[in-house]
Amino acid sequence: MSDMTISKDIMHIGASDKELNLFEGQYNLKNGMSYNSYLIKDDKNVILDTIDERVTNIWLEKLEKALDGEKPDYLIISHMEPDHAYNIGILAEKYPEMKLVGNQITFNILANFFKFDFSNRKFVVMEGDILDIGKHKLQFFMAPMVHWPEVMVTYEQTEKILFSADGFGKFGALDVEENWDDEARRYYFGIVGKYGMQVQALLKKASNLDINMICPLHGPILKENLEYYLNKYDIWSRYEPEEDGVYIACSSIYGNTLKAAKKMTEILKEKGIKNVVLGDLTKDDWAEAVSNAFKYSKLIVASSSYNTGLFPPMDYFLHRLKERNFQKRKVGIIENGSWAPSAGKCMKNILQDMKDIEIIEPVITIKSTMTDDNLEQMKNLADEISFN
Ligand SMILES: Cc1cc2nc3c(=O)[nH]c(=O)nc-3n(C[C@H](O)[C@H](O)[C@H](O)COP(=O)(O)O)c2cc1C
Ligand SMILES: [Fe+2]
Ligand SMILES: [Fe+2]
């Protein structure tokens, strides 16, 4: 159970949705999703982001309770995506005096989502601007493309809290006990993997701030060991491997390529490589497969041929990697085909389109079932992959 208490004046008013199975229409949720929203009470009361439609009522109740009869003066919109912005209309209507805080792009996007007239309620901020609400001073930093173009983070100077928008978020409801790294990595590479450079720019800004606590829009509030999380984001956004090891991604129609991939796993382990993870792309969650490919230093792809092309689960996987700027890796390729193997060439073509990918030659070709020659080739591949 995450401890979401912040301080006397700053309250978490977010909610979890444990019924949701699919986030943004494509990410499987194992343990639901959480949406955070915050209230700062001071001379002026400030709400940081609204919430997803599905948890509107819980959020409104929490907000009213936290306001305790007072009214909000400002709503800071860090991100216009509906999982946080859905309730802007409801809130703006309920509190006609409340100003909306955003940057110019925020208001351009807001106009597409909401048809009410907010012209005299706009509070437009720019990089480094400070909103002084009494004891608390809120400073804004733009974080374009960490996840959408209008994203900005808010740094509260007095309590030294970074409200980091989608950054440092994770999948999963707040009351589940699960490893932060895995679901935060899957979330990170899922939603912002493509924008490593922009994440680096945000980290640079954050490095100039003295941060006591990170309050993201999803997942637990990070209070201790902040260096740990900042370091993970630094590694991920530089596309560096997090751990030495091999991820073997396999897509097999009848199971013979999978058999070879299992054999490959054994060979690598015999070579003394501890981290060898085999993924079955026909069954496993694709975002987890993508996350694993980024996590480990080496990748092996193994797939059946399909209609002079590539078996779709592998095609899908490689394109999801490409979309997320997969780079800086050594990759081994195993193909399988019964009459005219075509998978290897297809995998190579997609991989060669990526930056800084070294393909280990030769591509191993299995004709239906593994031969002794194939075994030798796989041992050679293991040597190639383990020796740097
Ligand atoms: C729809 C379909 C299309 C296929 N297309 C090809 C092909 O173009 N070339 C080829 O050599 N094998 C093709 N195959 C055969 C498989 O790729 C081949 O049997 C392979 O050994 C399967 O490996 P697996 O046991 O790991 O699935 C196709 C199979 C299916 C079901
Ligand atoms: Fe987002
Ligand atoms: Fe979000």
PDB file of N, CA, C and O and ligand atoms in Angstrom, residues 251-258 304-309 336-342 366-369, ligand 1:
ATOM      1  N   SER A 251       8.811 -15.889 -31.791  1.00  0.00           N
ATOM      2  CA  SER A 251       7.433 -16.079 -32.278  1.00  0.00           C
ATOM      3  C   SER A 251       7.433 -17.308 -33.177  1.00  0.00           C
ATOM      4  O   SER A 251       8.157 -17.384 -34.165  1.00  0.00           O
ATOM      5  N   SER A 252       6.641 -18.281 -32.771  1.00  0.00           N
ATOM      6  CA  SER A 252       6.670 -19.594 -33.394  1.00  0.00           C
ATOM      7  C   SER A 252       5.242 -20.061 -33.675  1.00  0.00           C
ATOM      8  O   SER A 252       4.361 -19.919 -32.839  1.00  0.00           O
ATOM      9  N   ILE A 253       5.043 -20.605 -34.864  1.00  0.00           N
ATOM     10  CA  ILE A 253       3.688 -21.082 -35.216  1.00  0.00           C
ATOM     11  C   ILE A 253       3.420 -22.450 -34.593  1.00  0.00           C
ATOM     12  O   ILE A 253       2.435 -22.653 -33.898  1.00  0.00           O
ATOM     13  N   TYR A 254       4.307 -23.394 -34.879  1.00  0.00           N
ATOM     14  CA  TYR A 254       4.076 -24.771 -34.424  1.00  0.00           C
ATOM     15  C   TYR A 254       4.890 -25.164 -33.204  1.00  0.00           C
ATOM     16  O   TYR A 254       4.684 -26.236 -32.628  1.00  0.00           O
ATOM     17  N   GLY A 255       5.882 -24.336 -32.868  1.00  0.00           N
ATOM     18  CA  GLY A 255       6.657 -24.643 -31.666  1.00  0.00           C
ATOM     19  C   GLY A 255       8.111 -25.013 -31.897  1.00  0.00           C
ATOM     20  O   GLY A 255       8.875 -25.121 -30.945  1.00  0.00           O
ATOM     21  N   ASN A 256       8.507 -25.199 -33.161  1.00  0.00           N
ATOM     22  CA  ASN A 256       9.904 -25.607 -33.395  1.00  0.00           C
ATOM     23  C   ASN A 256      10.894 -24.456 -33.179  1.00  0.00           C
ATOM     24  O   ASN A 256      11.998 -24.677 -32.686  1.00  0.00           O
ATOM     25  N   THR A 257      10.502 -23.259 -33.544  1.00  0.00           N
ATOM     26  CA  THR A 257      11.374 -22.106 -33.290  1.00  0.00           C
ATOM     27  C   THR A 257      11.471 -21.870 -31.788  1.00  0.00           C
ATOM     28  O   THR A 257      12.538 -21.524 -31.265  1.00  0.00           O
ATOM     29  N   LEU A 258      10.361 -22.092 -31.105  1.00  0.00           N
ATOM     30  CA  LEU A 258      10.359 -21.922 -29.640  1.00  0.00           C
ATOM     31  C   LEU A 258      11.301 -22.933 -28.980  1.00  0.00           C
ATOM     32  O   LEU A 258      12.025 -22.605 -28.035  1.00  0.00           O
ATOM     33  N   SER A 304       9.360 -17.771 -36.980  1.00  0.00           N
ATOM     34  CA  SER A 304       8.949 -18.555 -38.147  1.00  0.00           C
ATOM     35  C   SER A 304       8.719 -17.608 -39.319  1.00  0.00           C
ATOM     36  O   SER A 304       8.389 -16.439 -39.128  1.00  0.00           O
ATOM     37  N   SER A 305       8.857 -18.169 -40.507  1.00  0.00           N
ATOM     38  CA  SER A 305       8.524 -17.420 -41.729  1.00  0.00           C
ATOM     39  C   SER A 305       7.025 -17.522 -41.955  1.00  0.00           C
ATOM     40  O   SER A 305       6.372 -18.459 -41.488  1.00  0.00           O
ATOM     41  N   TYR A 306       6.505 -16.574 -42.718  1.00  0.00           N
ATOM     42  CA  TYR A 306       5.056 -16.519 -42.865  1.00  0.00           C
ATOM     43  C   TYR A 306       4.694 -15.814 -44.165  1.00  0.00           C
ATOM     44  O   TYR A 306       4.969 -14.616 -44.321  1.00  0.00           O
ATOM     45  N   ASN A 307       4.160 -16.558 -45.110  1.00  0.00           N
ATOM     46  CA  ASN A 307       3.733 -15.975 -46.396  1.00  0.00           C
ATOM     47  C   ASN A 307       4.802 -15.100 -47.036  1.00  0.00           C
ATOM     48  O   ASN A 307       4.566 -13.931 -47.332  1.00  0.00           O
ATOM     49  N   THR A 308       5.940 -15.650 -47.206  1.00  0.00           N
ATOM     50  CA  THR A 308       7.139 -14.966 -47.729  1.00  0.00           C
ATOM     51  C   THR A 308       7.534 -13.756 -46.879  1.00  0.00           C
ATOM     52  O   THR A 308       8.306 -12.894 -47.307  1.00  0.00           O
ATOM     53  N   GLY A 309       7.027 -13.714 -45.686  1.00  0.00           N
ATOM     54  CA  GLY A 309       7.349 -12.608 -44.784  1.00  0.00           C
ATOM     55  C   GLY A 309       7.647 -13.114 -43.392  1.00  0.00           C
ATOM     56  O   GLY A 309       8.283 -14.153 -43.203  1.00  0.00           O
ATOM     57  N   ASN A 336      13.167 -19.434 -39.097  1.00  0.00           N
ATOM     58  CA  ASN A 336      12.724 -20.790 -39.377  1.00  0.00           C
ATOM     59  C   ASN A 336      11.763 -20.769 -40.558  1.00  0.00           C
ATOM     60  O   ASN A 336      10.921 -19.868 -40.669  1.00  0.00           O
ATOM     61  N   GLY A 337      11.920 -21.717 -41.470  1.00  0.00           N
ATOM     62  CA  GLY A 337      11.011 -21.819 -42.611  1.00  0.00           C
ATOM     63  C   GLY A 337      11.093 -23.220 -43.161  1.00  0.00           C
ATOM     64  O   GLY A 337      12.141 -23.860 -43.068  1.00  0.00           O
ATOM     65  N   SER A 338       9.990 -23.709 -43.722  1.00  0.00           N
ATOM     66  CA  SER A 338      10.011 -25.093 -44.215  1.00  0.00           C
ATOM     67  C   SER A 338      10.383 -25.195 -45.677  1.00  0.00           C
ATOM     68  O   SER A 338      10.888 -26.208 -46.125  1.00  0.00           O
ATOM     69  N   TRP A 339      10.057 -24.154 -46.482  1.00  0.00           N
ATOM     70  CA  TRP A 339      10.427 -24.241 -47.908  1.00  0.00           C
ATOM     71  C   TRP A 339      11.227 -23.039 -48.405  1.00  0.00           C
ATOM     72  O   TRP A 339      12.193 -23.221 -49.120  1.00  0.00           O
ATOM     73  N   ALA A 340      10.883 -21.840 -48.015  1.00  0.00           N
ATOM     74  CA  ALA A 340      11.679 -20.673 -48.433  1.00  0.00           C
ATOM     75  C   ALA A 340      11.724 -19.694 -47.268  1.00  0.00           C
ATOM     76  O   ALA A 340      10.925 -18.765 -47.204  1.00  0.00           O
ATOM     77  N   PRO A 341      12.643 -19.922 -46.329  1.00  0.00           N
ATOM     78  CA  PRO A 341      12.666 -19.084 -45.125  1.00  0.00           C
ATOM     79  C   PRO A 341      12.790 -17.590 -45.465  1.00  0.00           C
ATOM     80  O   PRO A 341      13.664 -17.208 -46.243  1.00  0.00           O
ATOM     81  N   SER A 342      11.902 -16.820 -44.916  1.00  0.00           N
ATOM     82  CA  SER A 342      11.871 -15.388 -45.237  1.00  0.00           C
ATOM     83  C   SER A 342      11.947 -14.508 -43.992  1.00  0.00           C
ATOM     84  O   SER A 342      12.140 -13.290 -44.076  1.00  0.00           O
ATOM     85  N   ILE A 366      16.883 -22.179 -39.591  1.00  0.00           N
ATOM     86  CA  ILE A 366      16.410 -23.521 -39.247  1.00  0.00           C
ATOM     87  C   ILE A 366      15.406 -23.911 -40.326  1.00  0.00           C
ATOM     88  O   ILE A 366      14.537 -23.109 -40.680  1.00  0.00           O
ATOM     89  N   LYS A 367      15.575 -25.115 -40.855  1.00  0.00           N
ATOM     90  CA  LYS A 367      14.593 -25.609 -41.835  1.00  0.00           C
ATOM     91  C   LYS A 367      13.662 -26.568 -41.097  1.00  0.00           C
ATOM     92  O   LYS A 367      13.984 -27.745 -40.950  1.00  0.00           O
ATOM     93  N   SER A 368      12.617 -26.044 -40.600  1.00  0.00           N
ATOM     94  CA  SER A 368      11.579 -26.780 -39.840  1.00  0.00           C
ATOM     95  C   SER A 368      12.015 -27.203 -38.438  1.00  0.00           C
ATOM     96  O   SER A 368      11.415 -26.805 -37.445  1.00  0.00           O
ATOM     97  N   THR A 369      13.039 -28.042 -38.352  1.00  0.00           N
ATOM     98  CA  THR A 369      13.504 -28.440 -37.019  1.00  0.00           C
ATOM     99  C   THR A 369      15.022 -28.290 -36.929  1.00  0.00           C
ATOM    100  O   THR A 369      15.729 -28.422 -37.931  1.00  0.00           O
TER     101      THR A 369
HETATM  102  C1  LIG B   1       0.370 -19.140 -43.026  1.00  0.00           C
HETATM  103  C2  LIG B   1       1.740 -19.719 -43.110  1.00  0.00           C
HETATM  104  C3  LIG B   1       2.653 -19.169 -43.979  1.00  0.00           C
HETATM  105  C4  LIG B   1       3.939 -19.685 -44.078  1.00  0.00           C
HETATM  106  N1  LIG B   1       4.814 -19.116 -44.959  1.00  0.00           N
HETATM  107  C5  LIG B   1       6.056 -19.631 -45.092  1.00  0.00           C
HETATM  108  C6  LIG B   1       7.002 -19.078 -46.015  1.00  0.00           C
HETATM  109  O1  LIG B   1       6.727 -18.096 -46.695  1.00  0.00           O
HETATM  110  N2  LIG B   1       8.211 -19.654 -46.150  1.00  0.00           N
HETATM  111  C7  LIG B   1       8.557 -20.756 -45.412  1.00  0.00           C
HETATM  112  O2  LIG B   1       9.656 -21.268 -45.567  1.00  0.00           O
HETATM  113  N3  LIG B   1       7.708 -21.295 -44.502  1.00  0.00           N
HETATM  114  C8  LIG B   1       6.465 -20.746 -44.343  1.00  0.00           C
HETATM  115  N4  LIG B   1       5.587 -21.288 -43.429  1.00  0.00           N
HETATM  116  C9  LIG B   1       6.000 -22.471 -42.674  1.00  0.00           C
HETATM  117  C10 LIG B   1       6.643 -22.190 -41.364  1.00  0.00           C
HETATM  118  O3  LIG B   1       7.347 -20.962 -41.335  1.00  0.00           O
HETATM  119  C11 LIG B   1       7.598 -23.315 -41.068  1.00  0.00           C
HETATM  120  O4  LIG B   1       6.868 -24.534 -41.001  1.00  0.00           O
HETATM  121  C12 LIG B   1       8.406 -23.144 -39.797  1.00  0.00           C
HETATM  122  O5  LIG B   1       9.249 -24.254 -39.640  1.00  0.00           O
HETATM  123  C13 LIG B   1       7.538 -23.018 -38.581  1.00  0.00           C
HETATM  124  O6  LIG B   1       8.324 -22.932 -37.425  1.00  0.00           O
HETATM  125  P1  LIG B   1       7.597 -23.108 -36.021  1.00  0.00           P
HETATM  126  O7  LIG B   1       7.426 -24.538 -35.735  1.00  0.00           O
HETATM  127  O8  LIG B   1       8.513 -22.419 -35.041  1.00  0.00           O
HETATM  128  O9  LIG B   1       6.324 -22.366 -36.134  1.00  0.00           O
HETATM  129  C14 LIG B   1       4.306 -20.771 -43.289  1.00  0.00           C
HETATM  130  C15 LIG B   1       3.402 -21.324 -42.402  1.00  0.00           C
HETATM  131  C16 LIG B   1       2.122 -20.796 -42.301  1.00  0.00           C
HETATM  132  C17 LIG B   1       1.143 -21.388 -41.317  1.00  0.00           C
END
